[in-house]
Coordinates of C-alpha atoms and ligand atoms in Angstrom, one line a residue:
M142 CA 0.0 0.0 0.0
R143 CA 1.4 3.5 -1.0
I144 CA 1.0 6.4 1.5
V145 CA 0.7 9.4 0.5
R146 CA 0.3 12.2 3.3
A147 CA -1.7 15.2 2.8
R148 CA -1.7 18.1 4.7
D149 CA -5.2 18.6 5.3
Y150 CA -8.8 17.8 3.7
K151 CA -8.3 20.1 1.0
D152 CA -4.7 19.0 0.2
M153 CA -6.5 15.0 0.3
S154 CA -9.6 15.9 -1.8
R155 CA -7.0 17.9 -4.6
K156 CA -4.2 14.7 -4.4
A157 CA -7.5 12.3 -4.8
A158 CA -9.0 14.2 -7.4
N159 CA -5.7 14.3 -9.6
I160 CA -5.6 10.7 -9.4
I161 CA -9.2 10.3 -10.7
S162 CA -8.5 13.0 -13.2
A163 CA -5.3 11.4 -14.4
Q164 CA -7.7 7.9 -14.9
I165 CA -10.1 9.9 -17.2
I166 CA -7.7 11.6 -19.1
L167 CA -5.6 8.2 -19.8
K168 CA -8.7 6.0 -20.4
N169 CA -11.9 8.5 -21.4
D170 CA -14.4 5.8 -21.1
C171 CA -12.9 4.2 -17.9
V172 CA -14.8 2.3 -15.3
L173 CA -14.9 4.3 -11.9
G174 CA -16.2 2.5 -8.7
L175 CA -17.1 5.5 -6.3
A176 CA -17.8 6.2 -2.6
T177 CA -20.1 8.5 -0.7
G178 CA -19.9 9.6 2.9
S179 CA -18.5 12.9 3.8
T180 CA -14.7 12.3 2.9
P181 CA -15.3 12.4 -0.9
I182 CA -17.4 15.4 -1.3
G183 CA -14.1 17.7 -1.5
I184 CA -12.9 15.4 -4.6
Y185 CA -16.0 15.6 -6.0
D186 CA -16.1 19.6 -5.7
T187 CA -12.9 19.4 -7.4
L188 CA -13.0 17.1 -10.3
T189 CA -16.6 19.2 -10.9
H190 CA -14.6 22.6 -10.9
W191 CA -12.0 21.2 -13.3
C192 CA -14.9 19.9 -15.7
E193 CA -16.6 23.4 -15.7
K194 CA -13.2 24.6 -16.4
G195 CA -12.8 22.3 -19.3
D196 CA -9.9 20.3 -18.2
L197 CA -11.9 17.3 -17.8
D198 CA -14.4 15.2 -19.8
F199 CA -17.2 12.6 -18.2
S200 CA -18.9 12.2 -21.2
Q201 CA -17.9 8.9 -21.3
V202 CA -17.0 7.6 -18.6
K203 CA -18.7 4.8 -16.8
T204 CA -19.5 4.9 -12.9
V205 CA -20.9 1.9 -10.5
N206 CA -21.6 2.8 -6.5
L207 CA -20.2 0.6 -3.7
D208 CA -23.4 0.5 -2.1
E209 CA -26.8 2.1 -1.2
Y210 CA -29.6 1.9 1.9
V211 CA -32.2 -0.7 1.7
G212 CA -35.7 0.8 1.7
L213 CA -34.5 4.3 0.6
D214 CA -35.2 5.3 -3.2
G215 CA -33.4 7.3 -5.3
C216 CA -35.3 10.9 -4.5
H217 CA -34.8 10.2 -0.8
D218 CA -32.1 12.9 0.1
Q219 CA -29.9 10.7 2.3
S220 CA -29.9 8.2 -0.1
Y221 CA -26.3 7.5 -2.4
R222 CA -28.2 7.7 -5.5
Y223 CA -29.5 11.1 -4.3
F224 CA -25.7 11.8 -3.3
M225 CA -24.3 11.1 -6.2
N226 CA -26.2 13.2 -8.6
K227 CA -26.1 16.0 -6.1
N228 CA -22.5 16.0 -5.3
L229 CA -21.2 15.0 -9.2
F230 CA -23.7 13.6 -11.7
D231 CA -25.8 16.6 -11.6
R232 CA -22.9 19.0 -12.3
V233 CA -20.7 17.5 -15.2
N234 CA -20.9 16.0 -18.3
I235 CA -21.8 12.4 -17.4
N236 CA -24.6 10.3 -19.1
K237 CA -26.7 9.5 -16.1
D238 CA -27.3 6.1 -18.1
N239 CA -23.9 5.3 -17.3
T240 CA -24.0 5.3 -13.8
H241 CA -25.3 2.8 -11.9
V242 CA -26.1 2.6 -7.8
P243 CA -28.0 -0.4 -6.3
N244 CA -31.8 -0.1 -6.1
G245 CA -32.6 0.5 -2.7
K246 CA -36.2 -0.2 -3.7
A247 CA -36.0 -3.4 -5.3
E248 CA -38.9 -5.6 -4.0
N249 CA -36.6 -8.8 -4.4
A250 CA -33.0 -8.3 -2.5
Q251 CA -31.7 -11.5 -3.5
E252 CA -32.5 -10.7 -7.2
E253 CA -31.3 -7.1 -6.8
C254 CA -27.7 -8.5 -5.5
E255 CA -27.3 -10.5 -8.5
R256 CA -28.3 -8.1 -10.8
Y257 CA -25.8 -5.4 -9.6
H258 CA -23.3 -8.2 -9.7
R259 CA -24.0 -8.3 -13.3
V260 CA -24.1 -4.8 -13.8
I261 CA -20.2 -4.5 -11.9
E262 CA -19.2 -7.8 -14.3
S263 CA -20.6 -6.5 -17.8
M264 CA -18.7 -3.1 -17.2
G265 CA -15.8 -5.2 -18.2
G266 CA -13.9 -4.7 -14.4
I267 CA -13.4 -1.1 -12.2
D268 CA -10.3 0.5 -13.7
L269 CA -10.0 2.6 -10.5
Q270 CA -11.9 2.4 -7.4
L271 CA -12.4 5.1 -4.7
L272 CA -13.1 4.1 -0.9
G273 CA -13.8 6.0 2.3
I274 CA -13.2 4.0 5.6
G275 CA -15.6 3.4 8.2
N276 CA -14.5 4.2 11.9
N277 CA -14.9 0.4 12.2
G278 CA -13.2 -0.2 9.3
H279 CA -15.7 -1.2 7.0
I280 CA -15.3 -0.4 3.1
G281 CA -18.6 0.5 1.0
F282 CA -21.0 -1.4 3.6
N283 CA -18.9 -4.2 4.5
E284 CA -19.1 -4.3 8.0
P285 CA -16.7 -5.9 10.6
S286 CA -17.3 -9.9 10.0
D287 CA -16.0 -13.5 10.9
V288 CA -15.9 -14.1 6.8
F289 CA -14.6 -11.2 3.9
E290 CA -17.9 -11.5 1.8
E291 CA -17.0 -12.0 -2.0
K292 CA -20.1 -10.5 -3.6
V293 CA -22.6 -8.3 -3.9
H294 CA -25.0 -8.7 -0.5
K295 CA -27.6 -7.0 1.8
V296 CA -25.9 -6.4 5.1
E297 CA -27.2 -5.6 8.5
L298 CA -25.7 -2.4 9.5
T299 CA -23.7 -2.5 12.7
E300 CA -24.6 -0.1 15.9
S301 CA -21.8 1.9 15.6
T302 CA -22.0 2.5 11.8
I303 CA -25.9 3.6 12.4
Q304 CA -24.8 5.7 15.1
A305 CA -21.9 7.4 13.0
N306 CA -24.5 7.5 10.1
S307 CA -27.5 9.1 12.0
R308 CA -25.7 12.4 12.1
L309 CA -27.3 12.9 8.5
F310 CA -30.6 11.9 9.3
D311 CA -33.3 13.4 11.5
S312 CA -33.4 10.9 13.8
I313 CA -31.3 7.7 14.7
D314 CA -34.9 5.7 14.3
E315 CA -34.8 6.9 10.6
V316 CA -31.3 5.4 9.6
P317 CA -32.1 1.9 7.3
R318 CA -30.9 -0.8 9.0
Y319 CA -29.8 -2.6 6.1
A320 CA -27.9 -2.0 2.7
Y321 CA -26.8 -3.0 0.0
T322 CA -23.3 -3.0 -0.8
M323 CA -20.6 -4.3 -3.3
G324 CA -18.3 -7.5 -1.7
I325 CA -14.7 -7.3 -0.6
G326 CA -14.4 -9.7 -3.8
E327 CA -15.5 -7.1 -6.3
I328 CA -13.5 -4.0 -4.7
M329 CA -10.5 -6.1 -4.8
S330 CA -10.7 -7.1 -8.5
A331 CA -10.5 -3.4 -9.4
K332 CA -7.1 -2.6 -11.4
R333 CA -6.6 0.2 -8.8
I334 CA -7.8 1.1 -5.2
L335 CA -7.5 4.9 -3.8
I336 CA -8.9 5.2 -0.3
V337 CA -9.0 8.4 1.5
A338 CA -9.3 9.6 5.3
S339 CA -9.5 12.4 6.8
G340 CA -9.7 13.9 10.1
K341 CA -8.5 12.9 13.9
A342 CA -11.6 10.5 14.2
K343 CA -9.9 8.1 11.5
A344 CA -6.6 8.2 13.2
P345 CA -7.4 4.9 15.0
I346 CA -8.5 3.0 11.8
V347 CA -6.3 4.6 10.0
K348 CA -3.3 3.2 12.5
E349 CA -5.0 -0.3 12.6
L350 CA -5.4 -0.4 8.9
I351 CA -1.3 0.1 8.6
E352 CA 0.0 -1.5 11.3
G353 CA -2.6 -4.5 12.2
P354 CA -3.3 -7.6 10.1
V355 CA -5.4 -8.7 7.7
R356 CA -9.0 -10.1 9.3
P357 CA -12.1 -9.8 8.6
E358 CA -13.0 -8.0 11.6
V359 CA -11.4 -5.0 9.8
P360 CA -12.5 -5.3 6.4
A361 CA -10.2 -2.4 5.0
S362 CA -7.4 -4.6 6.1
I363 CA -7.6 -6.9 3.0
L364 CA -6.6 -4.0 0.8
K365 CA -3.1 -5.0 1.9
F366 CA -3.3 -8.1 -0.3
H367 CA -4.1 -5.8 -3.5
S368 CA -1.3 -4.5 -5.6
D369 CA -2.3 -1.1 -6.4
V370 CA -3.5 0.4 -3.5
I371 CA -3.1 4.4 -3.1
L372 CA -3.9 5.6 0.5
I373 CA -4.2 9.5 0.6
A374 CA -4.4 10.4 4.2
D375 CA -4.4 13.9 5.9
E376 CA -1.7 15.0 8.8
E377 CA -4.5 14.2 11.7
A378 CA -6.1 10.9 10.2
L379 CA -1.8 9.8 10.2
S380 CA -1.4 11.1 13.6
L381 CA -1.3 7.9 15.3
L382 CA 1.3 6.5 13.2
Ligands
GLP891 C1 -20.5 5.3 5.2 C2 -20.1 4.5 3.6 C3 -18.6 4.3 3.3 C4 -17.7 5.7 3.8 C5 -18.0 5.5 5.1 C6 -17.4 6.8 6.0 O1 -21.2 4.4 6.1 N1 -21.3 3.5 3.5 O2 -18.8 4.3 2.0 O3 -16.5 5.0 3.2 O4 -19.4 5.5 5.8 O5 -18.1 7.9 5.8 P1 -17.5 9.5 5.9 O6 -16.6 9.8 5.1 O7 -18.3 10.0 6.3 O8 -16.6 9.3 7.3

């Protein structure tokens, strides 16, 4: 894992946006695996700015998102489809038909998992997968477990994730209890992985990610077995190393 030290959130966002931008320049019809959460917002702002300036062209880019809450449709302001539209897709010249997020309102969970797995497969592989990291080491919504789940699956969110994500909802009772997430196998199949972390709250898990063993109780630890992973973290997130 290559570790890139950033000064602060803004510097982390610009460095990560530079890598995504280079990927789009090198392969204009690349497949980007995208993430939600607070951490990537600065990256999406930066990419939007460069697209507005005419330095970046999303017209051929295809995207596949990591996860979605079960029960929320794309118009719900806390759904990840809504987040992606608001923070990136509605602001750049991407063809929305080429953007994919699991369907939180699917009637049959098993069928939705299989459908989304086929979507990922049909894209011919993810060129660059962007990841954040949960305080408990989750990537996408792959929560700490006793196994690494391979494919898209429906997951029961842990109390710590529900607690962490409740800041974005009116009350904790409104946070969905389940989500669809890409599996560890699909994430690990990406050609290159870019993981970002910012702030003091992430320092313990960043330390565990870098120094701890590979184990499903810390899902992000599997990234150490991937041959092309870049971690961009700011001073605060790296402060316990
Ligand atoms: C969310 C998402 C993850 C994200 C993580 C961290 O629950 N499912 O993809 O990486 O939590 O979010 P944040 O960047 O807000 O700390």
